[in-house]
């Protein structure tokens, strides 16, 4: 399946569909804060299963109760439809 980098106009349109995510260069990013460390780790595990099923893996950082995810399509050097589809799936967790 061909992965096409989205235009700036398409990125702006798609960002409106995932308002919790912000643009960071060639990626979109979102941060969550949980009540406890185990909750943050459990969230990471749920994301890992979604990412594996989609064969599209976010960059992530975890610091105690805070998790930050960043999505980009590395092989095209920017944002594609896959990033926004996974962002929506993650938001539904």
mmCIF file of N, CA and C in Angstrom:
data_model
loop_
_atom_site.group_PDB
_atom_site.id
_atom_site.type_symbol
_atom_site.label_atom_id
_atom_site.label_comp_id
_atom_site.label_asym_id
_atom_site.label_seq_id
_atom_site.Cartn_x
_atom_site.Cartn_y
_atom_site.Cartn_z
ATOM 1 N N UNK A 1 0.841 -1.177 0.000
ATOM 2 C CA UNK A 1 0.000 0.000 0.000
ATOM 3 C C UNK A 1 0.885 1.239 0.000
ATOM 4 N N UNK A 2 0.633 2.135 -0.924
ATOM 5 C CA UNK A 2 1.413 3.369 -1.008
ATOM 6 C C UNK A 2 1.051 4.297 0.145
ATOM 7 N N UNK A 3 2.065 4.903 0.700
ATOM 8 C CA UNK A 3 1.860 5.862 1.783
ATOM 9 C C UNK A 3 2.265 7.223 1.267
ATOM 10 N N UNK A 4 1.297 8.103 1.120
ATOM 11 C CA UNK A 4 1.579 9.427 0.601
ATOM 12 C C UNK A 4 1.591 10.439 1.732
ATOM 13 N N UNK A 5 2.598 11.282 1.701
ATOM 14 C CA UNK A 5 2.708 12.360 2.672
ATOM 15 C C UNK A 5 1.560 13.335 2.431
ATOM 16 N N UNK A 6 0.902 13.753 3.505
ATOM 17 C CA UNK A 6 -0.232 14.662 3.390
ATOM 18 C C UNK A 6 0.241 16.082 3.118
ATOM 19 N N UNK A 7 -0.589 16.833 2.391
ATOM 20 C CA UNK A 7 -0.313 18.250 2.147
ATOM 21 C C UNK A 7 -0.573 19.036 3.432
ATOM 22 N N UNK A 8 -0.072 20.250 3.479
ATOM 23 C CA UNK A 8 -0.304 21.107 4.647
ATOM 24 C C UNK A 8 -1.797 21.336 4.873
ATOM 25 N N UNK A 9 -2.545 21.532 3.794
ATOM 26 C CA UNK A 9 -3.993 21.744 3.917
ATOM 27 C C UNK A 9 -4.678 20.504 4.484
ATOM 28 N N UNK A 10 -4.271 19.334 4.013
ATOM 29 C CA UNK A 10 -4.865 18.090 4.513
ATOM 30 C C UNK A 10 -4.495 17.860 5.977
ATOM 31 N N UNK A 11 -3.268 18.186 6.351
ATOM 32 C CA UNK A 11 -2.852 18.047 7.752
ATOM 33 C C UNK A 11 -3.709 18.936 8.641
ATOM 34 N N UNK A 12 -3.923 20.176 8.236
ATOM 35 C CA UNK A 12 -4.745 21.097 9.030
ATOM 36 C C UNK A 12 -6.161 20.555 9.189
ATOM 37 N N UNK A 13 -6.714 20.016 8.114
ATOM 38 C CA UNK A 13 -8.061 19.434 8.162
ATOM 39 C C UNK A 13 -8.097 18.243 9.115
ATOM 40 N N UNK A 14 -7.116 17.366 9.016
ATOM 41 C CA UNK A 14 -7.089 16.163 9.847
ATOM 42 C C UNK A 14 -6.826 16.498 11.316
ATOM 43 N N UNK A 15 -6.018 17.528 11.581
ATOM 44 C CA UNK A 15 -5.776 17.940 12.972
ATOM 45 C C UNK A 15 -7.069 18.390 13.650
ATOM 46 N N UNK A 16 -7.962 18.999 12.886
ATOM 47 C CA UNK A 16 -9.244 19.426 13.446
ATOM 48 C C UNK A 16 -10.072 18.227 13.907
ATOM 49 N N UNK A 17 -9.807 17.052 13.350
ATOM 50 C CA UNK A 17 -10.523 15.829 13.724
ATOM 51 C C UNK A 17 -9.966 15.192 14.992
ATOM 52 N N UNK A 18 -8.761 15.585 15.388
ATOM 53 C CA UNK A 18 -8.120 15.058 16.603
ATOM 54 C C UNK A 18 -7.591 16.246 17.423
ATOM 55 N N UNK A 19 -8.502 17.062 17.971
ATOM 56 C CA UNK A 19 -8.092 18.332 18.583
ATOM 57 C C UNK A 19 -7.163 18.210 19.785
ATOM 58 N N UNK A 20 -7.081 17.034 20.389
ATOM 59 C CA UNK A 20 -6.186 16.864 21.536
ATOM 60 C C UNK A 20 -4.727 16.744 21.103
ATOM 61 N N UNK A 21 -4.503 16.472 19.828
ATOM 62 C CA UNK A 21 -3.152 16.298 19.286
ATOM 63 C C UNK A 21 -2.658 17.628 18.740
ATOM 64 N N UNK A 22 -1.346 17.859 18.832
ATOM 65 C CA UNK A 22 -0.750 19.079 18.301
ATOM 66 C C UNK A 22 0.330 18.728 17.284
ATOM 67 N N UNK A 23 0.549 19.640 16.394
ATOM 68 C CA UNK A 23 1.590 19.460 15.372
ATOM 69 C C UNK A 23 2.942 19.774 15.980
ATOM 70 N N UNK A 24 3.901 18.917 15.722
ATOM 71 C CA UNK A 24 5.292 19.109 16.136
ATOM 72 C C UNK A 24 6.170 18.758 14.941
ATOM 73 N N UNK A 25 6.427 19.729 14.083
ATOM 74 C CA UNK A 25 7.221 19.475 12.881
ATOM 75 C C UNK A 25 6.529 18.483 11.975
ATOM 76 N N UNK A 26 7.186 17.374 11.695
ATOM 77 C CA UNK A 26 6.628 16.342 10.823
ATOM 78 C C UNK A 26 5.886 15.263 11.599
ATOM 79 N N UNK A 27 5.400 15.610 12.787
ATOM 80 C CA UNK A 27 4.700 14.641 13.637
ATOM 81 C C UNK A 27 3.510 15.313 14.314
ATOM 82 N N UNK A 28 2.640 14.471 14.885
ATOM 83 C CA UNK A 28 1.610 14.957 15.799
ATOM 84 C C UNK A 28 1.903 14.345 17.161
ATOM 85 N N UNK A 29 1.538 15.077 18.199
ATOM 86 C CA UNK A 29 1.921 14.665 19.554
ATOM 87 C C UNK A 29 0.774 14.931 20.525
ATOM 88 N N UNK A 30 0.713 14.085 21.532
ATOM 89 C CA UNK A 30 -0.275 14.263 22.606
ATOM 90 C C UNK A 30 0.319 13.732 23.902
ATOM 91 N N UNK A 31 -0.046 14.385 25.013
ATOM 92 C CA UNK A 31 0.421 13.985 26.340
ATOM 93 C C UNK A 31 -0.773 13.665 27.225
ATOM 94 N N UNK A 32 -0.654 12.592 27.983
ATOM 95 C CA UNK A 32 -1.651 12.174 28.962
ATOM 96 C C UNK A 32 -1.007 12.178 30.338
ATOM 97 N N UNK A 33 -1.803 12.501 31.355
ATOM 98 C CA UNK A 33 -1.353 12.397 32.743
ATOM 99 C C UNK A 33 -2.336 11.496 33.480
ATOM 100 N N UNK A 34 -1.797 10.523 34.184
ATOM 101 C CA UNK A 34 -2.606 9.535 34.895
ATOM 102 C C UNK A 34 -2.471 9.726 36.397
ATOM 103 N N UNK A 35 -3.376 9.115 37.142
ATOM 104 C CA UNK A 35 -3.356 9.237 38.600
ATOM 105 C C UNK A 35 -2.206 8.480 39.243
ATOM 106 N N UNK A 36 -1.768 7.404 38.603
ATOM 107 C CA UNK A 36 -0.720 6.566 39.192
ATOM 108 C C UNK A 36 0.138 5.960 38.085
ATOM 109 N N UNK A 37 1.357 5.635 38.443
ATOM 110 C CA UNK A 37 2.303 5.041 37.494
ATOM 111 C C UNK A 37 1.765 3.770 36.828
ATOM 112 N N UNK A 38 1.157 2.838 37.575
ATOM 113 C CA UNK A 38 0.622 1.637 36.910
ATOM 114 C C UNK A 38 -0.433 1.964 35.844
ATOM 115 N N UNK A 39 -1.208 3.021 36.063
ATOM 116 C CA UNK A 39 -2.195 3.431 35.056
ATOM 117 C C UNK A 39 -1.505 3.895 33.772
ATOM 118 N N UNK A 40 -0.412 4.628 33.919
ATOM 119 C CA UNK A 40 0.344 5.090 32.751
ATOM 120 C C UNK A 40 0.915 3.906 31.980
ATOM 121 N N UNK A 41 1.472 2.953 32.699
ATOM 122 C CA UNK A 41 2.058 1.777 32.048
ATOM 123 C C UNK A 41 0.968 0.933 31.382
ATOM 124 N N UNK A 42 -0.177 0.796 32.017
ATOM 125 C CA UNK A 42 -1.283 0.044 31.416
ATOM 126 C C UNK A 42 -1.734 0.702 30.110
ATOM 127 N N UNK A 43 -1.768 2.026 30.087
ATOM 128 C CA UNK A 43 -2.112 2.754 28.867
ATOM 129 C C UNK A 43 -1.090 2.461 27.767
ATOM 130 N N UNK A 44 0.185 2.487 28.116
ATOM 131 C CA UNK A 44 1.236 2.193 27.137
ATOM 132 C C UNK A 44 1.040 0.799 26.544
ATOM 133 N N UNK A 45 0.684 -0.155 27.368
ATOM 134 C CA UNK A 45 0.458 -1.523 26.876
ATOM 135 C C UNK A 45 -0.723 -1.553 25.908
ATOM 136 N N UNK A 46 -1.808 -0.863 26.238
ATOM 137 C CA UNK A 46 -2.966 -0.817 25.327
ATOM 138 C C UNK A 46 -2.573 -0.180 23.987
ATOM 139 N N UNK A 47 -1.802 0.900 24.054
ATOM 140 C CA UNK A 47 -1.325 1.548 22.827
ATOM 141 C C UNK A 47 -0.444 0.587 22.031
ATOM 142 N N UNK A 48 0.405 -0.157 22.714
ATOM 143 C CA UNK A 48 1.306 -1.092 22.034
ATOM 144 C C UNK A 48 0.527 -2.125 21.228
ATOM 145 N N UNK A 49 -0.573 -2.632 21.777
ATOM 146 C CA UNK A 49 -1.369 -3.612 21.049
ATOM 147 C C UNK A 49 -2.039 -2.986 19.827
ATOM 148 N N UNK A 50 -2.549 -1.761 19.968
ATOM 149 C CA UNK A 50 -3.129 -1.067 18.813
ATOM 150 C C UNK A 50 -2.076 -0.826 17.739
ATOM 151 N N UNK A 51 -0.922 -0.354 18.166
ATOM 152 C CA UNK A 51 0.157 -0.045 17.226
ATOM 153 C C UNK A 51 0.620 -1.296 16.491
ATOM 154 N N UNK A 52 0.745 -2.379 17.212
ATOM 155 C CA UNK A 52 1.189 -3.627 16.594
ATOM 156 C C UNK A 52 0.168 -4.107 15.571
ATOM 157 N N UNK A 53 -1.112 -4.015 15.905
ATOM 158 C CA UNK A 53 -2.164 -4.429 14.975
ATOM 159 C C UNK A 53 -2.162 -3.565 13.712
ATOM 160 N N UNK A 54 -1.838 -2.281 13.869
ATOM 161 C CA UNK A 54 -1.799 -1.361 12.730
ATOM 162 C C UNK A 54 -0.453 -1.387 12.009
ATOM 163 N N UNK A 55 0.527 -2.067 12.598
ATOM 164 C CA UNK A 55 1.906 -2.051 12.091
ATOM 165 C C UNK A 55 2.392 -0.610 11.906
ATOM 166 N N UNK A 56 2.094 0.207 12.904
ATOM 167 C CA UNK A 56 2.476 1.625 12.891
ATOM 168 C C UNK A 56 2.755 2.009 14.340
ATOM 169 N N UNK A 57 3.980 2.317 14.649
ATOM 170 C CA UNK A 57 4.413 2.410 16.042
ATOM 171 C C UNK A 57 4.803 3.831 16.430
ATOM 172 N N UNK A 58 4.148 4.392 17.446
ATOM 173 C CA UNK A 58 4.482 5.752 17.875
ATOM 174 C C UNK A 58 5.788 5.781 18.665
ATOM 175 N N UNK A 59 6.419 6.934 18.648
ATOM 176 C CA UNK A 59 7.491 7.192 19.601
ATOM 177 C C UNK A 59 6.799 7.566 20.901
ATOM 178 N N UNK A 60 7.329 7.101 22.022
ATOM 179 C CA UNK A 60 6.689 7.438 23.289
ATOM 180 C C UNK A 60 7.714 7.696 24.372
ATOM 181 N N UNK A 61 7.295 8.533 25.311
ATOM 182 C CA UNK A 61 8.083 8.754 26.518
ATOM 183 C C UNK A 61 7.156 8.593 27.705
ATOM 184 N N UNK A 62 7.722 8.104 28.789
ATOM 185 C CA UNK A 62 6.978 7.932 30.031
ATOM 186 C C UNK A 62 7.827 8.463 31.166
ATOM 187 N N UNK A 63 7.248 9.369 31.918
ATOM 188 C CA UNK A 63 7.896 9.883 33.118
ATOM 189 C C UNK A 63 6.870 9.827 34.238
ATOM 190 N N UNK A 64 7.009 8.828 35.083
ATOM 191 C CA UNK A 64 6.117 8.580 36.196
ATOM 192 C C UNK A 64 4.683 8.462 35.711
ATOM 193 N N UNK A 65 3.823 9.463 35.907
ATOM 194 C CA UNK A 65 2.416 9.351 35.520
ATOM 195 C C UNK A 65 2.105 10.041 34.193
ATOM 196 N N UNK A 66 3.118 10.486 33.487
ATOM 197 C CA UNK A 66 2.928 11.213 32.233
ATOM 198 C C UNK A 66 3.430 10.383 31.054
ATOM 199 N N UNK A 67 2.583 10.301 30.024
ATOM 200 C CA UNK A 67 2.933 9.588 28.794
ATOM 201 C C UNK A 67 2.757 10.556 27.627
ATOM 202 N N UNK A 68 3.770 10.649 26.781
ATOM 203 C CA UNK A 68 3.692 11.460 25.571
ATOM 204 C C UNK A 68 3.913 10.558 24.369
ATOM 205 N N UNK A 69 2.993 10.653 23.406
ATOM 206 C CA UNK A 69 3.099 9.887 22.166
ATOM 207 C C UNK A 69 3.323 10.843 21.007
ATOM 208 N N UNK A 70 4.121 10.410 20.059
ATOM 209 C CA UNK A 70 4.381 11.167 18.842
ATOM 210 C C UNK A 70 4.207 10.229 17.657
ATOM 211 N N UNK A 71 3.426 10.675 16.683
ATOM 212 C CA UNK A 71 3.161 9.875 15.490
ATOM 213 C C UNK A 71 3.692 10.568 14.243
ATOM 214 N N UNK A 72 4.386 9.823 13.422
ATOM 215 C CA UNK A 72 4.831 10.251 12.104
ATOM 216 C C UNK A 72 5.073 8.997 11.283
ATOM 217 N N UNK A 73 5.098 9.142 9.981
ATOM 218 C CA UNK A 73 5.405 8.008 9.120
ATOM 219 C C UNK A 73 6.843 8.183 8.649
ATOM 220 N N UNK A 74 7.737 7.476 9.303
ATOM 221 C CA UNK A 74 9.169 7.668 9.080
ATOM 222 C C UNK A 74 9.598 7.423 7.639
ATOM 223 N N UNK A 75 9.006 6.422 6.982
ATOM 224 C CA UNK A 75 9.487 6.083 5.636
ATOM 225 C C UNK A 75 9.123 7.113 4.573
ATOM 226 N N UNK A 76 8.203 8.038 4.877
ATOM 227 C CA UNK A 76 7.932 9.138 3.942
ATOM 228 C C UNK A 76 8.390 10.480 4.504
ATOM 229 N N UNK A 77 8.880 10.470 5.718
ATOM 230 C CA UNK A 77 9.401 11.694 6.320
ATOM 231 C C UNK A 77 8.350 12.720 6.668
ATOM 232 N N UNK A 78 7.174 12.255 7.058
ATOM 233 C CA UNK A 78 6.120 13.197 7.423
ATOM 234 C C UNK A 78 4.836 12.493 7.809
ATOM 235 N N UNK A 79 3.777 13.263 7.809
ATOM 236 C CA UNK A 79 2.476 12.762 8.241
ATOM 237 C C UNK A 79 1.700 12.149 7.084
ATOM 238 N N UNK A 80 1.057 11.022 7.390
ATOM 239 C CA UNK A 80 0.204 10.336 6.422
ATOM 240 C C UNK A 80 -1.127 10.005 7.093
ATOM 241 N N UNK A 81 -2.010 9.451 6.311
ATOM 242 C CA UNK A 81 -3.307 9.012 6.812
ATOM 243 C C UNK A 81 -3.154 8.039 7.982
ATOM 244 N N UNK A 82 -2.119 7.217 7.951
ATOM 245 C CA UNK A 82 -1.902 6.219 9.013
ATOM 246 C C UNK A 82 -1.735 6.881 10.377
ATOM 247 N N UNK A 83 -1.076 8.021 10.421
ATOM 248 C CA UNK A 83 -0.861 8.702 11.693
ATOM 249 C C UNK A 83 -2.183 9.154 12.304
ATOM 250 N N UNK A 84 -3.038 9.718 11.490
ATOM 251 C CA UNK A 84 -4.308 10.214 12.004
ATOM 252 C C UNK A 84 -5.277 9.081 12.333
ATOM 253 N N UNK A 85 -5.243 8.013 11.567
ATOM 254 C CA UNK A 85 -6.080 6.850 11.900
ATOM 255 C C UNK A 85 -5.675 6.269 13.254
ATOM 256 N N UNK A 86 -4.371 6.131 13.488
ATOM 257 C CA UNK A 86 -3.925 5.590 14.769
ATOM 258 C C UNK A 86 -4.216 6.568 15.902
ATOM 259 N N UNK A 87 -4.080 7.859 15.658
ATOM 260 C CA UNK A 87 -4.405 8.854 16.689
ATOM 261 C C UNK A 87 -5.862 8.709 17.129
ATOM 262 N N UNK A 88 -6.758 8.498 16.181
ATOM 263 C CA UNK A 88 -8.177 8.311 16.518
ATOM 264 C C UNK A 88 -8.391 7.030 17.320
ATOM 265 N N UNK A 89 -7.705 5.963 16.946
ATOM 266 C CA UNK A 89 -7.846 4.699 17.683
ATOM 267 C C UNK A 89 -7.324 4.845 19.111
ATOM 268 N N UNK A 90 -6.214 5.532 19.259
ATOM 269 C CA UNK A 90 -5.659 5.752 20.599
ATOM 270 C C UNK A 90 -6.606 6.606 21.426
ATOM 271 N N UNK A 91 -7.192 7.619 20.821
ATOM 272 C CA UNK A 91 -8.122 8.496 21.542
ATOM 273 C C UNK A 91 -9.333 7.730 22.058
ATOM 274 N N UNK A 92 -9.687 6.642 21.393
ATOM 275 C CA UNK A 92 -10.856 5.850 21.793
ATOM 276 C C UNK A 92 -10.572 4.906 22.959
ATOM 277 N N UNK A 93 -9.312 4.810 23.380
ATOM 278 C CA UNK A 93 -8.981 3.907 24.498
ATOM 279 C C UNK A 93 -9.610 4.378 25.797
#
